[in-house]
Short mmCIF file of C-alpha atoms and ligand atoms in Angstrom, two decimals:
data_model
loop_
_atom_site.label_atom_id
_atom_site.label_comp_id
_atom_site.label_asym_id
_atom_site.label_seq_id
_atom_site.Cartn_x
_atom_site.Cartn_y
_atom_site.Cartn_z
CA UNK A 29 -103.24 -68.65 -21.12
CA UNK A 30 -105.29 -65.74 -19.52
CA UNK A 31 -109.25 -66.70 -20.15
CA UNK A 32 -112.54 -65.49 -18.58
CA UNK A 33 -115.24 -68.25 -18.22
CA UNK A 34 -118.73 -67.01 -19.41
CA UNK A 35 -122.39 -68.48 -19.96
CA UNK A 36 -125.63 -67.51 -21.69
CA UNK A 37 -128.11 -69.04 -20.37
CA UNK A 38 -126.00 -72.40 -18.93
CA UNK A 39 -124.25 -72.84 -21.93
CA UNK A 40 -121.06 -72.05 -20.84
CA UNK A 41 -117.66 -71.76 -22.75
CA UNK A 42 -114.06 -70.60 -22.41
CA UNK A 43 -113.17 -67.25 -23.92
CA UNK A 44 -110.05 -65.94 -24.88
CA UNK A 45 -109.09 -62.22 -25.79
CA UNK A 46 -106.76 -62.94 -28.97
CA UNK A 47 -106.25 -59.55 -29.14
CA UNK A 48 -103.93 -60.15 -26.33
CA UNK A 49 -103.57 -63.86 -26.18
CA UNK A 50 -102.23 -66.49 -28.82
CA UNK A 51 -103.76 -70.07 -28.64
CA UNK A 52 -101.95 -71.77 -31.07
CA UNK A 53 -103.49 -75.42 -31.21
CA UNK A 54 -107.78 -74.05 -30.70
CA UNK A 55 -108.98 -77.01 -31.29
CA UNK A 56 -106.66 -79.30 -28.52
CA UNK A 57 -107.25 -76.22 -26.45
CA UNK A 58 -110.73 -76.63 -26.54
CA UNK A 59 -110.57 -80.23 -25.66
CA UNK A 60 -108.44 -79.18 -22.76
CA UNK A 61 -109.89 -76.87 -20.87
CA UNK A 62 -113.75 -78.15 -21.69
CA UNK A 63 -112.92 -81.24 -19.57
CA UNK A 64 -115.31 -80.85 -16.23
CA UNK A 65 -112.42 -83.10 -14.29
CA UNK A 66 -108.85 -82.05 -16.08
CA UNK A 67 -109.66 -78.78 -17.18
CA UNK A 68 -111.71 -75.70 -16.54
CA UNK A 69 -115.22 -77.40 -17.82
CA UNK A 70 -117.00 -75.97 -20.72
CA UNK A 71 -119.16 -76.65 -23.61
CA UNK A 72 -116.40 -75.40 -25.55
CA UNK A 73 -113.75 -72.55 -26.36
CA UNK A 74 -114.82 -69.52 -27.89
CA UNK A 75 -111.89 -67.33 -29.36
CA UNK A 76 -112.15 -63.02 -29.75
CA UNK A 77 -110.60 -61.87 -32.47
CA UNK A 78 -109.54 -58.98 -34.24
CA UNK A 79 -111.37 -58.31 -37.85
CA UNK A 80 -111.17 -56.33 -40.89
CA UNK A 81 -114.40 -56.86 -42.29
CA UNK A 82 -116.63 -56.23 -38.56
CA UNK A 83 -115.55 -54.86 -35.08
CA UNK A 84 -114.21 -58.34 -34.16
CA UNK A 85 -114.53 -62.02 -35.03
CA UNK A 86 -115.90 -65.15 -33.20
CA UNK A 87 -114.10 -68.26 -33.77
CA UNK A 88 -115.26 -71.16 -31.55
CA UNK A 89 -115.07 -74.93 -31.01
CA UNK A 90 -116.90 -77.81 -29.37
CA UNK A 91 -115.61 -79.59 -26.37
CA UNK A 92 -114.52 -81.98 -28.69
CA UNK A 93 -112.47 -79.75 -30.38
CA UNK A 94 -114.48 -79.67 -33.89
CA UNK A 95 -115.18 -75.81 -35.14
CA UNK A 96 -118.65 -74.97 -35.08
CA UNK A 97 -120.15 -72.02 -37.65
CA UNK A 98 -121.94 -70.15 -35.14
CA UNK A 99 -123.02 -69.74 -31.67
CA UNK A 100 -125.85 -67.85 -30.49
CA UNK A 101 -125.58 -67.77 -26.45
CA UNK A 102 -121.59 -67.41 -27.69
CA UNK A 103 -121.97 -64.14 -29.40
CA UNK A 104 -123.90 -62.91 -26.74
CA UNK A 105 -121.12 -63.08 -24.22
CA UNK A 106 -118.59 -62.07 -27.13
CA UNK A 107 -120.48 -58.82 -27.18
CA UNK A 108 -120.38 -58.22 -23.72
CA UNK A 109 -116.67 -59.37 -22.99
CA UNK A 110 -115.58 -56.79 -25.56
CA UNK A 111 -117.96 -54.11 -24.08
CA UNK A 112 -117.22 -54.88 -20.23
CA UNK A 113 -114.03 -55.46 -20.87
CA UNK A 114 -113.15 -52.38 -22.77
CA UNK A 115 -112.54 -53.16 -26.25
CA UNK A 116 -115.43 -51.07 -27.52
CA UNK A 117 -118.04 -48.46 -26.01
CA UNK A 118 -120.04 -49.12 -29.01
CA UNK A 119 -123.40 -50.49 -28.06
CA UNK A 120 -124.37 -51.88 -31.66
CA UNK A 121 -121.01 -54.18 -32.74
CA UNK A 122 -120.58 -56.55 -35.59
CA UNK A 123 -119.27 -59.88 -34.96
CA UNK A 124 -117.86 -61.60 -37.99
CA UNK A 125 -118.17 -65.45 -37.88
CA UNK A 126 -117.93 -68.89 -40.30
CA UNK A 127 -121.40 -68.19 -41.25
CA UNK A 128 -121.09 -64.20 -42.21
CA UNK A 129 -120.97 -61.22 -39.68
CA UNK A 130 -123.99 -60.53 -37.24
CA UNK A 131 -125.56 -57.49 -35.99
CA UNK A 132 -125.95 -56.92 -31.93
CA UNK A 133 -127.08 -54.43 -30.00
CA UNK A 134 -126.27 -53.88 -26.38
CA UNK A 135 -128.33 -52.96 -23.69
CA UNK A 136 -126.38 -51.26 -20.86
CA UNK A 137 -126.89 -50.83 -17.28
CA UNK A 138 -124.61 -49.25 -14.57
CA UNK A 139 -121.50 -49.78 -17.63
CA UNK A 140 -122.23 -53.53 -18.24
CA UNK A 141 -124.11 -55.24 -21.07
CA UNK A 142 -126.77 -56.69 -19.63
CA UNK A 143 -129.37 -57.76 -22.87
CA UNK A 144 -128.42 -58.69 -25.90
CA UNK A 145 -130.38 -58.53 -29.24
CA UNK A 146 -128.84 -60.50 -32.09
CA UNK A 147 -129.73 -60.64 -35.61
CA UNK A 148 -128.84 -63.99 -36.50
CA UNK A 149 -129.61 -63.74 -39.82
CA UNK A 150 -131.70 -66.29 -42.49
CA UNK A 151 -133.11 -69.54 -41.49
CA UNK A 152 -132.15 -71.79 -44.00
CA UNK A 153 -134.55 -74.49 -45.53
CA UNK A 154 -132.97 -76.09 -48.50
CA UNK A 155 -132.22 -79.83 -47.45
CA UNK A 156 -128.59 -79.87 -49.05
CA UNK A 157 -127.87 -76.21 -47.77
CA UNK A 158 -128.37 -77.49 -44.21
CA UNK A 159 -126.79 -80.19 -45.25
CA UNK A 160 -129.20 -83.14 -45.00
CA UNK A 161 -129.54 -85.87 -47.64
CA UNK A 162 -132.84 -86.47 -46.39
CA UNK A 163 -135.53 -84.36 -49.06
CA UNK A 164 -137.88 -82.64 -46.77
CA UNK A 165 -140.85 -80.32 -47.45
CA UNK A 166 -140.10 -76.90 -45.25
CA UNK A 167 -143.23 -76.72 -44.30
CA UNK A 168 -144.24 -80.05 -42.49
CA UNK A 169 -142.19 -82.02 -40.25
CA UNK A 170 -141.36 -85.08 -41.92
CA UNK A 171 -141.13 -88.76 -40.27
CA UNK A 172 -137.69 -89.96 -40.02
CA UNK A 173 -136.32 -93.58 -38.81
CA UNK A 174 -134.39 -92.53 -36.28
CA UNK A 175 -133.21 -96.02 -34.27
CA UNK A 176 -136.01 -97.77 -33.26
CA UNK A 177 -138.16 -94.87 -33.68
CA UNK A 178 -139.92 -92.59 -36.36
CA UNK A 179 -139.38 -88.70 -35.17
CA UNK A 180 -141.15 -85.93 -36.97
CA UNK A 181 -138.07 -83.77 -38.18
CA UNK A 182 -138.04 -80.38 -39.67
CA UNK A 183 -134.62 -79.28 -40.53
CA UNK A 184 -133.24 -76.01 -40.26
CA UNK A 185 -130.09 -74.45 -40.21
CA UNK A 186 -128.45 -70.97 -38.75
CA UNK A 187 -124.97 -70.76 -40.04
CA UNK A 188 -124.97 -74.67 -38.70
CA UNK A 189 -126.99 -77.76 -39.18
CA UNK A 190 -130.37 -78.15 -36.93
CA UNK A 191 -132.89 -81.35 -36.73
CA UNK A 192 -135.81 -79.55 -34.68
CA UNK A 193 -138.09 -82.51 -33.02
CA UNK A 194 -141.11 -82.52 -31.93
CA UNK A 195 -142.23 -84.36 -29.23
CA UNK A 196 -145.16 -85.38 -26.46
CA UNK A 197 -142.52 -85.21 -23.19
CA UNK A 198 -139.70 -83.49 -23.36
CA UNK A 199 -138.33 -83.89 -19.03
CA UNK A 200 -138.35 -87.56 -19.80
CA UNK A 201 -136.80 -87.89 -22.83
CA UNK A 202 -134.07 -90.44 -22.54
CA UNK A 203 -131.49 -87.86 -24.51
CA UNK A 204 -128.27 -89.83 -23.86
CA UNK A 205 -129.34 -92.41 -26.51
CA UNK A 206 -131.57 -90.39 -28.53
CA UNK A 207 -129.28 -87.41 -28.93
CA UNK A 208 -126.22 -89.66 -30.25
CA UNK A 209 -128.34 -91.33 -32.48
CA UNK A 210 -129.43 -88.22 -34.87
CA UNK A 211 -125.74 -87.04 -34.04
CA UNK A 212 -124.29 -89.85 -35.98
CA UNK A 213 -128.08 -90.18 -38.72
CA UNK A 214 -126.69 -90.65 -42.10
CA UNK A 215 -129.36 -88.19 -43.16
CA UNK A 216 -127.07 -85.47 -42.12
CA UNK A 217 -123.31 -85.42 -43.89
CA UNK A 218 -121.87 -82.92 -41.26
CA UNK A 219 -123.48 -84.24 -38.23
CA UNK A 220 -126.49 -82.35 -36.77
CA UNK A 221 -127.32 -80.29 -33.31
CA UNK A 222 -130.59 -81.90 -32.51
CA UNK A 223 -133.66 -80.19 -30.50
CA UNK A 224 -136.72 -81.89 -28.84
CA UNK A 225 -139.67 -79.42 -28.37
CA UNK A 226 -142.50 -79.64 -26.88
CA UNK A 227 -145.30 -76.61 -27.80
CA UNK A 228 -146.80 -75.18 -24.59
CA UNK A 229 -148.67 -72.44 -26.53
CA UNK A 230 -148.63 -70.59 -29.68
CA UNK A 231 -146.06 -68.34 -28.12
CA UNK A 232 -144.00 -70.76 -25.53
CA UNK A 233 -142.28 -73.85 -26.47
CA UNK A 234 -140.00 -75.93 -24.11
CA UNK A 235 -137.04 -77.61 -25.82
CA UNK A 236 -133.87 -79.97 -24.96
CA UNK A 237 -130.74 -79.88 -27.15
CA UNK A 238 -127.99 -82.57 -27.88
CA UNK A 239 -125.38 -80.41 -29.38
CA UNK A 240 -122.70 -81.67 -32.23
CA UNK A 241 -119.67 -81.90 -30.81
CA UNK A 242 -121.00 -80.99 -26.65
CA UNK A 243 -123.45 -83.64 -26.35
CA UNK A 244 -126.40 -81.83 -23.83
CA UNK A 245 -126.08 -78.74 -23.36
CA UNK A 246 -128.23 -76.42 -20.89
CA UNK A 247 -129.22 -74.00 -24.08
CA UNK A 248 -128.75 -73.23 -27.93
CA UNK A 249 -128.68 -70.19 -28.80
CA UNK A 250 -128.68 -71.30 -33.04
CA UNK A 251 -131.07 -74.20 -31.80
CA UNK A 252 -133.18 -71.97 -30.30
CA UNK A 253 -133.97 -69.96 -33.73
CA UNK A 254 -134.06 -73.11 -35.22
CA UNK A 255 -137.15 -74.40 -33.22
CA UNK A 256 -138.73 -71.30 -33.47
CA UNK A 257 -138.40 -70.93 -37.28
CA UNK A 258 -139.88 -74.59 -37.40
CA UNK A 259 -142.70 -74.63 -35.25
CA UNK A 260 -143.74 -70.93 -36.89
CA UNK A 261 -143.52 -73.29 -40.27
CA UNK A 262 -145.53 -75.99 -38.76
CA UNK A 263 -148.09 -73.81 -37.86
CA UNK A 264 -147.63 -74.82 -34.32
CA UNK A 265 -146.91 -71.15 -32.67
CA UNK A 266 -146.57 -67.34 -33.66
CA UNK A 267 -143.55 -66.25 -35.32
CA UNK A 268 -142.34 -65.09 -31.78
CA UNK A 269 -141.87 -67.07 -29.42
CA UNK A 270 -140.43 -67.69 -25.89
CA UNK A 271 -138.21 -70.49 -25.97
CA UNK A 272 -137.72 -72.19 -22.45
CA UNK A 273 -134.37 -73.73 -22.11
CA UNK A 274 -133.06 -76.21 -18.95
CA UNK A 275 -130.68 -72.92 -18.48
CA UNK A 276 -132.77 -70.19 -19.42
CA UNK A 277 -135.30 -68.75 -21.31
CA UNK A 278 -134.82 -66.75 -25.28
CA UNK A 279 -136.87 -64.73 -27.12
CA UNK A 280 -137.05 -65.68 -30.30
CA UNK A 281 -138.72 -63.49 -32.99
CA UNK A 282 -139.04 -64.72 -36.86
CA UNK A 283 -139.41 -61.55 -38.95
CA UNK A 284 -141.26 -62.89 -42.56
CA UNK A 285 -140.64 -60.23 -44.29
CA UNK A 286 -137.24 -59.34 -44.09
CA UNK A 287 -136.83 -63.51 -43.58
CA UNK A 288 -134.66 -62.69 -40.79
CA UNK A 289 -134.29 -64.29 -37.16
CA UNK A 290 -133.83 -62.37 -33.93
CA UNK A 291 -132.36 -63.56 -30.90
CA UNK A 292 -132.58 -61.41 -27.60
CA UNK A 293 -130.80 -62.74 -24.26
CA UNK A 294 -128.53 -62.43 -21.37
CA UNK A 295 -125.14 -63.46 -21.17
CA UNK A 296 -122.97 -63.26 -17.56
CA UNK A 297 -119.35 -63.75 -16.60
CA UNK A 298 -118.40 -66.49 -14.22
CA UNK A 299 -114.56 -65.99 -13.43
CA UNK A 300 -111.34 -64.68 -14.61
CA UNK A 301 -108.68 -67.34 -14.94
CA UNK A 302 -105.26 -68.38 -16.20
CA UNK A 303 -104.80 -71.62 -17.33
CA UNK A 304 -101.21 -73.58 -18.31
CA UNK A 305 -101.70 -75.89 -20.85
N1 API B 11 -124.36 -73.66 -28.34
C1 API B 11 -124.33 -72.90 -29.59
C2 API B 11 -124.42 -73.78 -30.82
C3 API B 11 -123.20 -74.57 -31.00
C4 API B 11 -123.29 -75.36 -32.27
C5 API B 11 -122.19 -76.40 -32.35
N2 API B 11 -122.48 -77.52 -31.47
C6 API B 11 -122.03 -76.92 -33.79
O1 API B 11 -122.82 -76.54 -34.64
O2 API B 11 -121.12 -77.70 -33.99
C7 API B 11 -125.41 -71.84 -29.63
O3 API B 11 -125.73 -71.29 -28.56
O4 API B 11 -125.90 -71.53 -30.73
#
């Protein structure tokens, strides 16, 4: 299977141009070549697709093999594969996915796609839309018994399910327990992607993430929105923010009044590759 390994912002996956390629088991695939030791190493496998509803469509798994809705640093490289790559010389592509088609625009230099702007679309607040059993108030972050300890949680979700948390020190935060433990919360019926932010100022935050499905990963694109959406709801920053990521930095800009979330970043290929599975 011909692939090209890309990242946005560290968080790295395996893409596959299924307009030319067939993977016929994605989500064993996925667990296959995300291995760091056994296969290529990824934070997942992220499949292009033809579409007859956008220009293409994103399908794409965790590196354990469950499908994820959406993928923000994903999309990014999806629009720049099928740009660098050929498929298009559109610089403003739709990209249908499991949680409706988004709208990206390209910025090009010297014939790659450099920038990428994405419209990711509403932030949704609804506790059982996200889903979470747990009722919350949009507004404030609510305590929740998370282990041994009480977290202030405001949920939001992007096409998947986000528990933004805010906390004093982010560096130090022992994530390998913590992470697993909102990952499993009973609070959340189809597990969660969990981010730890800290506010800088009311237009940087600095954030961790413990994906669904990846465990940490160096950036969320979707988790990224997600804290900014909260902490604008909190009160805690601007509606645009700079999000600082272990891999990167996003901007991140919440527009009230058409309620919709932007999302503007790099993305970069690593390698070309051929894998047998
Ligand atoms: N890394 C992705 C999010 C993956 C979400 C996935 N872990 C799930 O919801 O199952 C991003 O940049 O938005």
């Amino acid at each position: 299977m011909k692939f090209t390994k890309m990242q946005g912002i560290g968080n790295d996956y395996v893409y596959v141009n299924c307009l030319e390629e067939r993977v016929e088991h994605p989500s064993e695939t996925a667990i296959k070549v995300s291995d760091r030791h056994f296969g290529i190493g990824s934070d997942g496998l992220i499949l292009i697709k033809p579409s007859e509803k956008a220009d293409f469509e994103m399908e794409m798994y965790n590196a354990d093999g469950s499908q994820g809705a959406m993928c923000g640093n994903g999309i990014r490289c999806v629009a720049k594969y099928v740009y660098d790559y050929g498929l298009t010389k559109k610089t403003q592509i739709s990209v249908d996915t499991k949680s409706g088609i988004k709208y990206l625009d390209l910025t090009v230099k010297d014939g790659k796609a450099v920038e990428i702007r994405v419209n990711m679309g509403r932030p949704i607040l609804e506790a059982e839309k996200i889903p979470m059993k747990y009722p919350q108030s949009p507004v404030i972050a609510k305590p929740l018994n998370v282990g041994e300890n009480i977290y202030e949680v405001t949920a939001v979700s992007m096409g998947n399910p986000h528990a933004v948390v805010f906390v004093e020190d982010v560096q130090n935060l022992d994530i390998e327990k913590v992470g697993p433990d909102f990952e499993k919360h009973q609070a959340f019926p189809e597990s969660v992607n969990t981010e730890f932010v800290r506010v800088l100022d009311r237009k940087t935050v600095e954030m961790r993430v413990w994906e669904r499905g990846s465990g940490e990963t160096l950036a969320c694109g979707t988790g990224a929105c997600a804290v900014a959406v909260a902490c604008a709801l909190n009160g805690y920053t601007e509606d645009a923010v700079t999000v600082k990521l272990l891999g990167g930095d996003l901007k991140i800009a919440w527009d009230r009044e058409d309620n919709l979330v932007y999302m503007t970043g790099p993305a970069q290929v690593v390698f070309d590759g051929e894998i047998r599975l």
